[in-house]
Tab-separated table of C-alpha atoms and ligand atoms in Angstrom:
chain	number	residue	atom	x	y	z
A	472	UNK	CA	16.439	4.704	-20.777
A	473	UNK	CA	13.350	2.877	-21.222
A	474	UNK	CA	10.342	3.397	-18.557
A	475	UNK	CA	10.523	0.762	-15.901
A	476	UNK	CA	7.197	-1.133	-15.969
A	477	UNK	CA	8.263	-3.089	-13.181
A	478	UNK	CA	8.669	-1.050	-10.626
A	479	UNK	CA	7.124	-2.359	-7.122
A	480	UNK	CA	5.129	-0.857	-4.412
A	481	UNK	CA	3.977	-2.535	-1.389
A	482	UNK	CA	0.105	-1.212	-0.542
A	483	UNK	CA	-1.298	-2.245	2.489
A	484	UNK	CA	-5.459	-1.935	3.889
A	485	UNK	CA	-4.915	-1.173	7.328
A	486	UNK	CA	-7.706	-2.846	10.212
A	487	UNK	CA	-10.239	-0.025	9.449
A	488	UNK	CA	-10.489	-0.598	6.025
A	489	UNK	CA	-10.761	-4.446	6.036
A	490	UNK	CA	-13.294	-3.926	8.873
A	491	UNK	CA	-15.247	-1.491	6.525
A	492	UNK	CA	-15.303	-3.767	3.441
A	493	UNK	CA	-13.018	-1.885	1.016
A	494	UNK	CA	-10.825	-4.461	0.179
A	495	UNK	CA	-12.953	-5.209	-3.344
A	496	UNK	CA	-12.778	-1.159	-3.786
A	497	UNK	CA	-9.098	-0.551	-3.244
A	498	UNK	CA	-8.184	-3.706	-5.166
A	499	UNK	CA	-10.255	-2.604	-8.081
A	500	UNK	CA	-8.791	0.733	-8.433
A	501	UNK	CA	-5.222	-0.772	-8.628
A	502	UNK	CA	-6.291	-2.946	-11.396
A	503	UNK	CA	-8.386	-1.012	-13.187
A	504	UNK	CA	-5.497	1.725	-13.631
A	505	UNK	CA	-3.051	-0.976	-15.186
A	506	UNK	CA	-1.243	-1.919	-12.360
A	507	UNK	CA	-0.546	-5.660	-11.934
A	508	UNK	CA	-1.152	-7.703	-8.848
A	509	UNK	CA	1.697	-9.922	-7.980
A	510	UNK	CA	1.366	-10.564	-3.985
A	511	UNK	CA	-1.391	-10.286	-1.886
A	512	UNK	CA	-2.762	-12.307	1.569
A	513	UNK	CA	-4.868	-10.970	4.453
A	514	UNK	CA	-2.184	-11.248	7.265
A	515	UNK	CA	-2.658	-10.469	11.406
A	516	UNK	CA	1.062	-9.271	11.701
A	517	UNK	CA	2.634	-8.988	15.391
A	518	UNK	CA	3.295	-5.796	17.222
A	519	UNK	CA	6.870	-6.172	16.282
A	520	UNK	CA	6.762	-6.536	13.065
A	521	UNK	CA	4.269	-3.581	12.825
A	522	UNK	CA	7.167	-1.454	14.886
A	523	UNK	CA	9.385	-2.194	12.247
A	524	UNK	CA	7.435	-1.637	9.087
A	525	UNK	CA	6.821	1.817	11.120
A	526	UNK	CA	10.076	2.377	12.646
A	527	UNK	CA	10.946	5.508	10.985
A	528	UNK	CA	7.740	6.702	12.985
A	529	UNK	CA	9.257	5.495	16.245
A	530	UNK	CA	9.905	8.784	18.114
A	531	UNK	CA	6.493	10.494	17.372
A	532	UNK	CA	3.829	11.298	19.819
A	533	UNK	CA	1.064	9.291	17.335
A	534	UNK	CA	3.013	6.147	17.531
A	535	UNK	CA	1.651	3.789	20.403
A	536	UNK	CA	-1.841	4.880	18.947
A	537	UNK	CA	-1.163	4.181	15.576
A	538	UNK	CA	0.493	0.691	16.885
A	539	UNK	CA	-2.865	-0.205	18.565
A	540	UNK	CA	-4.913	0.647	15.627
A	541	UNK	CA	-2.505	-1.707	12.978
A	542	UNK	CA	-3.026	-4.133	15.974
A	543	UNK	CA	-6.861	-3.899	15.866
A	544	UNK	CA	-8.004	-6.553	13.325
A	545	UNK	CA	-6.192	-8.037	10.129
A	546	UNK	CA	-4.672	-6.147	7.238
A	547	UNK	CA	-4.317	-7.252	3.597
A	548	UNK	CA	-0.893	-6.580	2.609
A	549	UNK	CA	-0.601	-6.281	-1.419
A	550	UNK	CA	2.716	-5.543	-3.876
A	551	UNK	CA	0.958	-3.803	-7.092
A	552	UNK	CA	3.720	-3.647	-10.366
A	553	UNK	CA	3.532	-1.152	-12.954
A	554	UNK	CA	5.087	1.936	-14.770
A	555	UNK	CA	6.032	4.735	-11.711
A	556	UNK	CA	4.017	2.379	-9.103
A	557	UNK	CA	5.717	4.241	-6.328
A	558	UNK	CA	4.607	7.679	-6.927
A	559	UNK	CA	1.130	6.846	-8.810
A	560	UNK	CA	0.484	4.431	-6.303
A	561	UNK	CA	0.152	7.933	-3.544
A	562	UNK	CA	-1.351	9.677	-5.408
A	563	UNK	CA	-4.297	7.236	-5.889
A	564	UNK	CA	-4.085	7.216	-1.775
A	565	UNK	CA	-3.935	10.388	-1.281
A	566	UNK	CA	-2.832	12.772	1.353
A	567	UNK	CA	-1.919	11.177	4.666
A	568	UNK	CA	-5.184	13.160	6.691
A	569	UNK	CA	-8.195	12.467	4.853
A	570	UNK	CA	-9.177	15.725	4.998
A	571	UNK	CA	-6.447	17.079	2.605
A	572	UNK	CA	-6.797	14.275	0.425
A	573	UNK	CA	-9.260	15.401	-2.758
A	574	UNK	CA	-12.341	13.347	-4.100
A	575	UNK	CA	-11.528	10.735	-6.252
A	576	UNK	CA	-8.405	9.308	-4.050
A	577	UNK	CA	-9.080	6.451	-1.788
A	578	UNK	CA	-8.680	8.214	1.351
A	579	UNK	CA	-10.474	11.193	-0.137
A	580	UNK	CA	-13.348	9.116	-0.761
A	581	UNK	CA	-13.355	6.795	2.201
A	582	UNK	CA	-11.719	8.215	5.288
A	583	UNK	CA	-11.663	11.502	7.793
A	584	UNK	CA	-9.237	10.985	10.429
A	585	UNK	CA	-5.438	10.518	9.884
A	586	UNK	CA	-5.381	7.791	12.499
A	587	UNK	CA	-7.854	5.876	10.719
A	588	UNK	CA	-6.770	6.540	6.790
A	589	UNK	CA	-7.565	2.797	5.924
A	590	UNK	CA	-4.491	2.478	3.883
A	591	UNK	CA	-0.052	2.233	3.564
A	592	UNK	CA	1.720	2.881	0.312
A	593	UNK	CA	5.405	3.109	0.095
A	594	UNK	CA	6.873	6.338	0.412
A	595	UNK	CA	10.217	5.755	-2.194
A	596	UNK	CA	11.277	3.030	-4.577
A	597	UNK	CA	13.859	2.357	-1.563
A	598	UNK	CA	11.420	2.082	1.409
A	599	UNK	CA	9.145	0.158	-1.476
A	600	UNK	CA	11.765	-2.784	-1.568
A	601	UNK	CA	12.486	-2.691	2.177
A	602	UNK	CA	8.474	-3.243	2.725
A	603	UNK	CA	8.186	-6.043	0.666
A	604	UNK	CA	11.036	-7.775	1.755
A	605	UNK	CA	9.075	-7.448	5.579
A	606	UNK	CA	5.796	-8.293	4.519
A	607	UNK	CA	6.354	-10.846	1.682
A	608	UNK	CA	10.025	-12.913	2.622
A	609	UNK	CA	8.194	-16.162	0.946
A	610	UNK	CA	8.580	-14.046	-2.289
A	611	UNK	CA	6.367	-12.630	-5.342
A	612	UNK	CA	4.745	-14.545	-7.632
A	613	UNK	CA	5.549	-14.200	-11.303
A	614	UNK	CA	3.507	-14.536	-14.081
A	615	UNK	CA	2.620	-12.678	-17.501
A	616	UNK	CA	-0.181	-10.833	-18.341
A	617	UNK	CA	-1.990	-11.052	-22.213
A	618	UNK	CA	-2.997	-7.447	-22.266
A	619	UNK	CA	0.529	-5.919	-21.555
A	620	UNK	CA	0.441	-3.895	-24.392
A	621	UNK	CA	-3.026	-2.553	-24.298
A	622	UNK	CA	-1.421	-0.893	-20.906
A	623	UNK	CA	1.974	0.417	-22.288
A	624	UNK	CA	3.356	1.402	-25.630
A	625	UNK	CA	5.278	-1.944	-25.888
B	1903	LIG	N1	-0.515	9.071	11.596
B	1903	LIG	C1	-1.290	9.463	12.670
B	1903	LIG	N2	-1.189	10.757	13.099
B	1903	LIG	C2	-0.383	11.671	12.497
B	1903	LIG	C3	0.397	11.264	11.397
B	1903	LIG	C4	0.307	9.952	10.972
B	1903	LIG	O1	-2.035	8.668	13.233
B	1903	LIG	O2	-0.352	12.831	12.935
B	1903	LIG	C5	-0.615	7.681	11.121
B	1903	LIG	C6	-1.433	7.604	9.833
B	1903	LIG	O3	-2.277	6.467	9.919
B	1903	LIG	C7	-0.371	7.437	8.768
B	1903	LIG	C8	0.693	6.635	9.529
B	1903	LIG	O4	0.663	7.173	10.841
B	1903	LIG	O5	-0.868	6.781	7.623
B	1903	LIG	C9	2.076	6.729	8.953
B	1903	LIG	O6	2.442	8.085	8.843
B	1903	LIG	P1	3.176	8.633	7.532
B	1903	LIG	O7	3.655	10.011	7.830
B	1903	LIG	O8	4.177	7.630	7.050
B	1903	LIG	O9	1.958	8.764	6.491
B	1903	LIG	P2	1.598	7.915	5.177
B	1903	LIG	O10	2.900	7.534	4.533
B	1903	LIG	O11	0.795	6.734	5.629
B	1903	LIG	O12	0.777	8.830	4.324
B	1904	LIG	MG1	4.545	6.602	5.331
């Protein structure tokens, strides 16, 4: 089967990172490794919609906390397109607590607390297309790129 370049994730920079200025940083590392922008807005969602994009997370002791945080200023919600987007798309993150997360990913380089990690990625293709649907229900935006096939073997 051939690789599937289109393969979504939804990455979001949570309060703390907006606050701190990374947007231009975490943008830039998405599309300097390949991947292709095709939704992004700076968005102040409600506290229900939060506690739905988290509800997996419902029944752990973190949760309220973590609530209040995503409820502390704006986030910028992004869908990034590109060959395993899903998987490469953590790595680049990095380990949930900072402090497990090695130099070179975002929250490696950026963050030290797990409640303040300054950035979402999807966990699954599955939870990928649920997240998008949430966050982005006006749709993508589609477009092509010239320099497709300086990124893949196309
Ligand atoms: N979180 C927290 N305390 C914990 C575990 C998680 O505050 O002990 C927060 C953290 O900001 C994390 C978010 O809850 O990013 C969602 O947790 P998840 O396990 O889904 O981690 P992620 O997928 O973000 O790496
Ligand atoms: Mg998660």
């Amino acid at each position: 089967m051939a690789p599937n370049i289109r393969e979504r994730t939804y990455i979001m920079i949570k309060p703390d990172g907006v606050d701190r200025g990374l947007i231009g940083e975490i943008t830039a590392r998405f599309e300097k490794r390949g991947f292709k922008l095709i939704a992004a807005k700076l968005v102040s969602p409600s506290k229900e919609h939060l506690e739905k994009h988290y509800e997996d997370l419902c029944d752990k002791p973190f949760f309220p906390g973590m609530i209040g945080y995503m409820l502390s200023g704006p986030v910028f919600a992004m869908v990034w397109e590109g060959l395993d987007a899903v998987k490469t798309g953590r790595v680049m993150l990095g380990a949930t607590n900072p402090l497990q997360s090695g130099p070179g990913t975002i929250r490696g380089d950026y963050a030290l607390a797990v409640g303040r990690n300054i950035c979402h990625g999807s966990d699954s293709v599955e939870n990928a297309e649920k997240e998008i649907a949430l966050w982005f229900p006006e749709g993508l935006v589609q477009y092509s790129r010239s320099h497709e096939a300086k990124v893949y073997e196309i």
